[in-house]
PDB file of C-alpha atoms in Angstrom:
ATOM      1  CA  UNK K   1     -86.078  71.984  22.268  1.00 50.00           C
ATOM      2  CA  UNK K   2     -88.321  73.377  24.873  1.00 53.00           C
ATOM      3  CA  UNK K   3     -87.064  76.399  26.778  1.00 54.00           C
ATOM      4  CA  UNK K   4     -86.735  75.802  30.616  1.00 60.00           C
ATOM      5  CA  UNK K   5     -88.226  78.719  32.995  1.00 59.00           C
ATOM      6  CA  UNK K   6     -85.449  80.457  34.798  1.00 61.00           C
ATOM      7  CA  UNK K   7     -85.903  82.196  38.185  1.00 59.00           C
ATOM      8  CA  UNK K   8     -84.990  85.331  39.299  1.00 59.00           C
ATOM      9  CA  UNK K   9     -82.086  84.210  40.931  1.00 59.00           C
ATOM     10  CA  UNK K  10     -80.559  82.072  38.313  1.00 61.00           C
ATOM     11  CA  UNK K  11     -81.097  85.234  35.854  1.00 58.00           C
ATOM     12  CA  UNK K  12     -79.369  87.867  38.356  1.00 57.00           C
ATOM     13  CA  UNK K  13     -76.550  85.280  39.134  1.00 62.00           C
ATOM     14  CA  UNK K  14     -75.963  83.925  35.717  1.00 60.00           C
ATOM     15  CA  UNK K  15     -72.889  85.465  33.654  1.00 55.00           C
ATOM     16  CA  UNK K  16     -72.819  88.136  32.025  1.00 52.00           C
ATOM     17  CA  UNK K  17     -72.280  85.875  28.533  1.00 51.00           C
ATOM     18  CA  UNK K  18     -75.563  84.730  26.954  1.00 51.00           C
ATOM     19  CA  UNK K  19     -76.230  82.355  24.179  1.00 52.00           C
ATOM     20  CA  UNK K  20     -78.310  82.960  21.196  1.00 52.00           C
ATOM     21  CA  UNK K  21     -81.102  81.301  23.165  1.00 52.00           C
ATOM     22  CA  UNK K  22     -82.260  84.680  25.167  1.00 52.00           C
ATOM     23  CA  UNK K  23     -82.377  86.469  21.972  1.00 52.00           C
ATOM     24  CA  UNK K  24     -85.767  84.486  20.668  1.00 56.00           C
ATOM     25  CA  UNK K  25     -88.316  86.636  19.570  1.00 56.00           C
ATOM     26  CA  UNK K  26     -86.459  89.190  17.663  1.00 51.00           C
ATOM     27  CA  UNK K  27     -87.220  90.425  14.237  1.00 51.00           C
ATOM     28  CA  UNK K  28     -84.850  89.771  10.813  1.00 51.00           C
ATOM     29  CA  UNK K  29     -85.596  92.896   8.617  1.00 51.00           C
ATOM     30  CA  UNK K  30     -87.325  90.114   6.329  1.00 49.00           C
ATOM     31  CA  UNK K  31     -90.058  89.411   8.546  1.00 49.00           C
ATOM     32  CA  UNK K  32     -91.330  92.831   9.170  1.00 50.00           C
ATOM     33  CA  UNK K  33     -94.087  93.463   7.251  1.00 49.00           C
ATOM     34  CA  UNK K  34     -95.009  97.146   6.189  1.00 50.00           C
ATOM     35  CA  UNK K  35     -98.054  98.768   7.220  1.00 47.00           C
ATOM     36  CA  UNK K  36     -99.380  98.753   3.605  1.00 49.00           C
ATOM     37  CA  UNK K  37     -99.131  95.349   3.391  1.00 52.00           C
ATOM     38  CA  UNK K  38    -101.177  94.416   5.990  1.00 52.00           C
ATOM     39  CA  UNK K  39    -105.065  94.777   5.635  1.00 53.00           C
ATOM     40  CA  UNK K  40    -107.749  96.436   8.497  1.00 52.00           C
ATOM     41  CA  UNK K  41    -109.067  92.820   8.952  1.00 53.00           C
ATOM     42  CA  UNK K  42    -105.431  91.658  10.253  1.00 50.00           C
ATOM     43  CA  UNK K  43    -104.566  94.229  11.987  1.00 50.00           C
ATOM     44  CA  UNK K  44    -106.378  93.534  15.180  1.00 52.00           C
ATOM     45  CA  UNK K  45    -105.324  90.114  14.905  1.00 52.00           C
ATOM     46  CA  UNK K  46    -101.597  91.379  14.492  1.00 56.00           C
ATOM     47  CA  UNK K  47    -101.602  93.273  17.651  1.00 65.00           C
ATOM     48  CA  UNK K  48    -103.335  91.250  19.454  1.00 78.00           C
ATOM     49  CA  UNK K  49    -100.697  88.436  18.507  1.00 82.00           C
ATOM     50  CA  UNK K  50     -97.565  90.953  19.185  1.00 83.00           C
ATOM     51  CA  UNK K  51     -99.183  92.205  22.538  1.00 82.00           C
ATOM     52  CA  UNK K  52     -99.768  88.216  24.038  1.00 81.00           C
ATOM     53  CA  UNK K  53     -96.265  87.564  22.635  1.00 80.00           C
ATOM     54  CA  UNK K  54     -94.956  90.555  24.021  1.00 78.00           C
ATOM     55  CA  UNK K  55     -96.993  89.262  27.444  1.00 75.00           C
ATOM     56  CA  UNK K  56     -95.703  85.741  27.230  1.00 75.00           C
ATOM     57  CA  UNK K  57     -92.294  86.969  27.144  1.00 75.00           C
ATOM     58  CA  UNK K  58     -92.538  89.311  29.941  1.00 69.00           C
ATOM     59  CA  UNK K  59     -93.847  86.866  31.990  1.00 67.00           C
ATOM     60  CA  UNK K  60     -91.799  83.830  31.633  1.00 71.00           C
ATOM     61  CA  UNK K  61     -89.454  84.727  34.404  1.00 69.00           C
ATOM     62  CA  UNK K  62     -91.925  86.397  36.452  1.00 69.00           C
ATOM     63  CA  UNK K  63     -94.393  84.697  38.898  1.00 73.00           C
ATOM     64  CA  UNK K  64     -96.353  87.542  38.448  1.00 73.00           C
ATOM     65  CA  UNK K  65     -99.739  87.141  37.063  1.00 76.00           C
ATOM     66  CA  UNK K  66    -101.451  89.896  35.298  1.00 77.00           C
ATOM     67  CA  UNK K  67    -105.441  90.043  35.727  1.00 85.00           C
ATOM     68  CA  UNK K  68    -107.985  91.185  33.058  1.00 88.00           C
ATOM     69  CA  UNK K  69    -109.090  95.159  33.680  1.00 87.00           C
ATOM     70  CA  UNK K  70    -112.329  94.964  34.145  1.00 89.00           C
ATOM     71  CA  UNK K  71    -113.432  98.229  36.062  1.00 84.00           C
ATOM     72  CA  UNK K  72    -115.369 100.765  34.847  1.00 81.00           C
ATOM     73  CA  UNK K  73    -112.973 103.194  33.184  1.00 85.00           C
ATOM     74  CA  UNK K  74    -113.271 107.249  33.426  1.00 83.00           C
ATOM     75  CA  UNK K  75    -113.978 109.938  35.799  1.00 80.00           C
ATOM     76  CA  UNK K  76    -115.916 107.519  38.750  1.00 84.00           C
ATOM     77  CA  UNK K  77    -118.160 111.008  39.973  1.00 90.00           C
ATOM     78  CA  UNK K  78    -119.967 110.298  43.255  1.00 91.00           C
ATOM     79  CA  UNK K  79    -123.663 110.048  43.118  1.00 91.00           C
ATOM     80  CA  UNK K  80    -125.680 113.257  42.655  1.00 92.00           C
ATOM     81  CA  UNK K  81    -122.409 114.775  41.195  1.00 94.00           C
ATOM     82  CA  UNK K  82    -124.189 116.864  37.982  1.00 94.00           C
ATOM     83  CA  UNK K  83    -121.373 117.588  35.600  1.00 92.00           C
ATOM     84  CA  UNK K  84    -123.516 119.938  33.549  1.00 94.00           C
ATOM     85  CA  UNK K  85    -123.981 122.377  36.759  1.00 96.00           C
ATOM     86  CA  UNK K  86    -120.250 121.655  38.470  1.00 96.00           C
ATOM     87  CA  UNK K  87    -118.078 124.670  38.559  1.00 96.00           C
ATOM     88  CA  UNK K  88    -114.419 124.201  38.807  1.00 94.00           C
ATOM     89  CA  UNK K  89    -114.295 124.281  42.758  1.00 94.00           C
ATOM     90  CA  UNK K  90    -116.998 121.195  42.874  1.00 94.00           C
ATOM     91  CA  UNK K  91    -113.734 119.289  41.014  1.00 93.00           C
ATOM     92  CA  UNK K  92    -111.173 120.854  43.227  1.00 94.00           C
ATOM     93  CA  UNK K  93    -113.302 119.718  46.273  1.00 93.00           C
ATOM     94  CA  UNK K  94    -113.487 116.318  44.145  1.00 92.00           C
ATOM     95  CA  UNK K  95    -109.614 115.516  44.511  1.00 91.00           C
ATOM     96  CA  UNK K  96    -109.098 117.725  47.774  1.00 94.00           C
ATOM     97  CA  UNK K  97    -111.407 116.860  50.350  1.00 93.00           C
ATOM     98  CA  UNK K  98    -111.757 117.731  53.733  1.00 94.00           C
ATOM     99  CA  UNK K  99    -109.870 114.605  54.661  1.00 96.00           C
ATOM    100  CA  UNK K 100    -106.941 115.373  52.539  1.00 96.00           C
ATOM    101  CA  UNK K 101    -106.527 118.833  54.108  1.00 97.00           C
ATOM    102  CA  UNK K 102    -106.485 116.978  57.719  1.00 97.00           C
ATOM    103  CA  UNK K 103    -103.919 115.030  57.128  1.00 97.00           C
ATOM    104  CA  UNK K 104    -101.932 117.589  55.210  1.00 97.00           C
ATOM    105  CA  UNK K 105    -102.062 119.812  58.446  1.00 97.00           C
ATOM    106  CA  UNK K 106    -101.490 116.549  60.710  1.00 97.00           C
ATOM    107  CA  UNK K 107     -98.443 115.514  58.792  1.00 97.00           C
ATOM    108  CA  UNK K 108     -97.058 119.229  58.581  1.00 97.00           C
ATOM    109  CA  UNK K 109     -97.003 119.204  62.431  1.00 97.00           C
ATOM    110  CA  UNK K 110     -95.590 115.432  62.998  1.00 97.00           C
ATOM    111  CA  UNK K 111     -92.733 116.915  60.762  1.00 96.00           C
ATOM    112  CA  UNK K 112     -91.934 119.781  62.052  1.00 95.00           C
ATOM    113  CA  UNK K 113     -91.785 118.307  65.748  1.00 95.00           C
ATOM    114  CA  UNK K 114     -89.259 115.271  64.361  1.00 95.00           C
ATOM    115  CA  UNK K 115     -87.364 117.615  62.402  1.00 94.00           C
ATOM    116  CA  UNK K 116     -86.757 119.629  65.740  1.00 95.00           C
ATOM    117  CA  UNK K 117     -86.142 116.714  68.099  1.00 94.00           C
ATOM    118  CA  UNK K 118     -83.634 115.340  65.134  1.00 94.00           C
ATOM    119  CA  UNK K 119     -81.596 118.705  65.476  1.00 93.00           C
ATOM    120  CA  UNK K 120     -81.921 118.825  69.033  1.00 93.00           C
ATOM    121  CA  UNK K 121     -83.533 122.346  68.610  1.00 91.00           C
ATOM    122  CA  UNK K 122     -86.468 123.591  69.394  1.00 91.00           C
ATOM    123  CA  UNK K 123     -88.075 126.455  66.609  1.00 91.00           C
ATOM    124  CA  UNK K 124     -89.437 128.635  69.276  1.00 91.00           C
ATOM    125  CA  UNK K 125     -91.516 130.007  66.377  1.00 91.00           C
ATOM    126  CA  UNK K 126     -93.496 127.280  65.360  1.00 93.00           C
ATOM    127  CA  UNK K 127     -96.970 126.826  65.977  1.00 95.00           C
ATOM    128  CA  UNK K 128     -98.563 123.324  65.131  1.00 97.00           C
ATOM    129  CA  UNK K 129    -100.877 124.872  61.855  1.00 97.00           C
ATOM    130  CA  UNK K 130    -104.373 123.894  61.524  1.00 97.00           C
ATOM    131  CA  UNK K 131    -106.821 122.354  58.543  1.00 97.00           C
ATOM    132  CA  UNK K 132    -107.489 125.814  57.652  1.00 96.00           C
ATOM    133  CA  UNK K 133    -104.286 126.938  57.280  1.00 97.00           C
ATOM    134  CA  UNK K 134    -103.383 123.882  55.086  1.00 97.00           C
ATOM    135  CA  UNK K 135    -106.104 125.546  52.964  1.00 96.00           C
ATOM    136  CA  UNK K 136    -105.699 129.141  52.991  1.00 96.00           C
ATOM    137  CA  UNK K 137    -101.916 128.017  52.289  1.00 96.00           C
ATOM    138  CA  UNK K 138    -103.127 125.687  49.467  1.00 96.00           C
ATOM    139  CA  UNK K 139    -105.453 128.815  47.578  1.00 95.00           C
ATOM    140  CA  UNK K 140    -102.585 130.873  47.864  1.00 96.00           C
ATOM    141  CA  UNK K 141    -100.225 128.572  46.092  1.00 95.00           C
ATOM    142  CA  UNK K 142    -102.712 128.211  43.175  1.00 94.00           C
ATOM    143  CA  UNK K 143    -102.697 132.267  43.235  1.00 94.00           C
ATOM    144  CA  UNK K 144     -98.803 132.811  42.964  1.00 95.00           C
ATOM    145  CA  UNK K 145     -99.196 129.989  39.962  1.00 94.00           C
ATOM    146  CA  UNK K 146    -101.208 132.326  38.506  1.00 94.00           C
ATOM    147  CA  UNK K 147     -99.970 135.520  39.394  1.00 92.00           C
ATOM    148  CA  UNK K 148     -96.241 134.609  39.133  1.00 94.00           C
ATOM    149  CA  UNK K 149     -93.721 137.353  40.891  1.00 93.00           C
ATOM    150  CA  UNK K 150     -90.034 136.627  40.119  1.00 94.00           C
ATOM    151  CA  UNK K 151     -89.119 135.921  44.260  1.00 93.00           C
ATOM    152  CA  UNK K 152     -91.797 134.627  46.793  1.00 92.00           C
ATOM    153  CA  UNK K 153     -91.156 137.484  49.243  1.00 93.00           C
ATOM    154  CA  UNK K 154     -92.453 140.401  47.057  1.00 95.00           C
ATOM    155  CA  UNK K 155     -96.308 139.092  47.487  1.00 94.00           C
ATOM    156  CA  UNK K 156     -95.727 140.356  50.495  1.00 95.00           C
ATOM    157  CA  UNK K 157     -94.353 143.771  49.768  1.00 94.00           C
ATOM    158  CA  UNK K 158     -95.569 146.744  50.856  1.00 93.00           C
ATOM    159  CA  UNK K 159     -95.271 148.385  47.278  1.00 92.00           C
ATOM    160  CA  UNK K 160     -98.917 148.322  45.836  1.00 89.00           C
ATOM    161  CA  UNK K 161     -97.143 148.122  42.132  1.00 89.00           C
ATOM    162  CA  UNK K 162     -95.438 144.633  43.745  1.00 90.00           C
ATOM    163  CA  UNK K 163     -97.555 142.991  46.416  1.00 91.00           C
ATOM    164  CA  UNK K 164    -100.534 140.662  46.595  1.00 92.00           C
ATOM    165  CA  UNK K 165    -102.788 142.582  49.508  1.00 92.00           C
ATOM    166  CA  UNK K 166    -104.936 139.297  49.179  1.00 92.00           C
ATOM    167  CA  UNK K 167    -101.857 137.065  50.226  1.00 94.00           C
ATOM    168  CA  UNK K 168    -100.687 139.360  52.468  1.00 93.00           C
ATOM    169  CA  UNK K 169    -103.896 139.331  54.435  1.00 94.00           C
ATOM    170  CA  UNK K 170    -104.403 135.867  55.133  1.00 94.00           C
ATOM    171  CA  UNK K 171    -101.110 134.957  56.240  1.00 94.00           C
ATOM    172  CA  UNK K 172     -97.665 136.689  57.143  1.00 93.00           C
ATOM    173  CA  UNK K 173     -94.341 136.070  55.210  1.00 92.00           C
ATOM    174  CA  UNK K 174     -92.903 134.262  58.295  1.00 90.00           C
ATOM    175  CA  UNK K 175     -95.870 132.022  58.511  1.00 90.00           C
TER     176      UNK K 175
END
């Protein structure tokens, strides 16, 4: 008997009762195979067989189709990119462009204006911030997750034995 392709809908609205039927495809102790029993030649061939089966069974309520991967997997490096010469900021500059910061400090700014217009109250403090801000702001972070202080405000402490000068320099506590 050939099993008939449900829909979404028929699934989510069927009862919760289910016949034997939707429990094809599971394994009786007495057809699992140890490892040791199975040579390197079948291997391949048994996960192959278990992945498509695994795939066919996914998919038969899904009109989702599934294409081969075919790009070129890795690290996809721009041209002229020399991986033997990078230092650590060429990758940081990799994932965090100048774009990124942009939009960072554009997003910052369209926040804090809804978030004052939603409470009806303007922060007579704020200042839109600016690209470089974003970064200096970004550079610090990465500092404090290195040099961790047990409360954000004491990088900007005035006791040498406590505060970061460097942090304190580039931008205020309020900020």
């Amino acid at each position: 008997m050939a099993a008939r392709k449900r829909t979404i809908e028929e699934i989510m609205n069927s009862d919760t009762d289910t016949d034997e039927s939707d429990f094809e495809g599971f394994s009786l102790e007495s057809d699992i195979s140890l490892a040791s029993d199975i040579s390197d030649e079948e291997t391949s061939d048994v996960e192959s067989d278990d992945e498509k089966r695994i795939f066919d069974e996914w998919t038969r309520f899904s009109d989702i189709t599934v294409d081969d991967f075919t790009a070129r997997s890795g690290p996809n490096l721009p041209d002229g990119f020399d991986v033997d010469t990078a230092k650590p900021l060429d990758y940081f500059w990799l994932l965090f462009n100048a774009e990124v910061f942009a939009d960072m400090a554009r997003h910052t700014n369209s926040y804090a204006r809804w978030r004052m217009e939603q409470r009806n109250n303007a922060d007579p403090y704020w200042t839109d911030t600016s690209t470089n801000e974003i970064q200096a702001m970004v550079g610090m972070e990465i500092l404090m997750g290195i040099n961790q202080l047990p409360d954000s405000r004491m990088y900007w402490s005035k006791n040498k034995f406590m505060g970061n000068q460097g942090i304190s320099e580039v931008m205020t506590c309020n900020r």
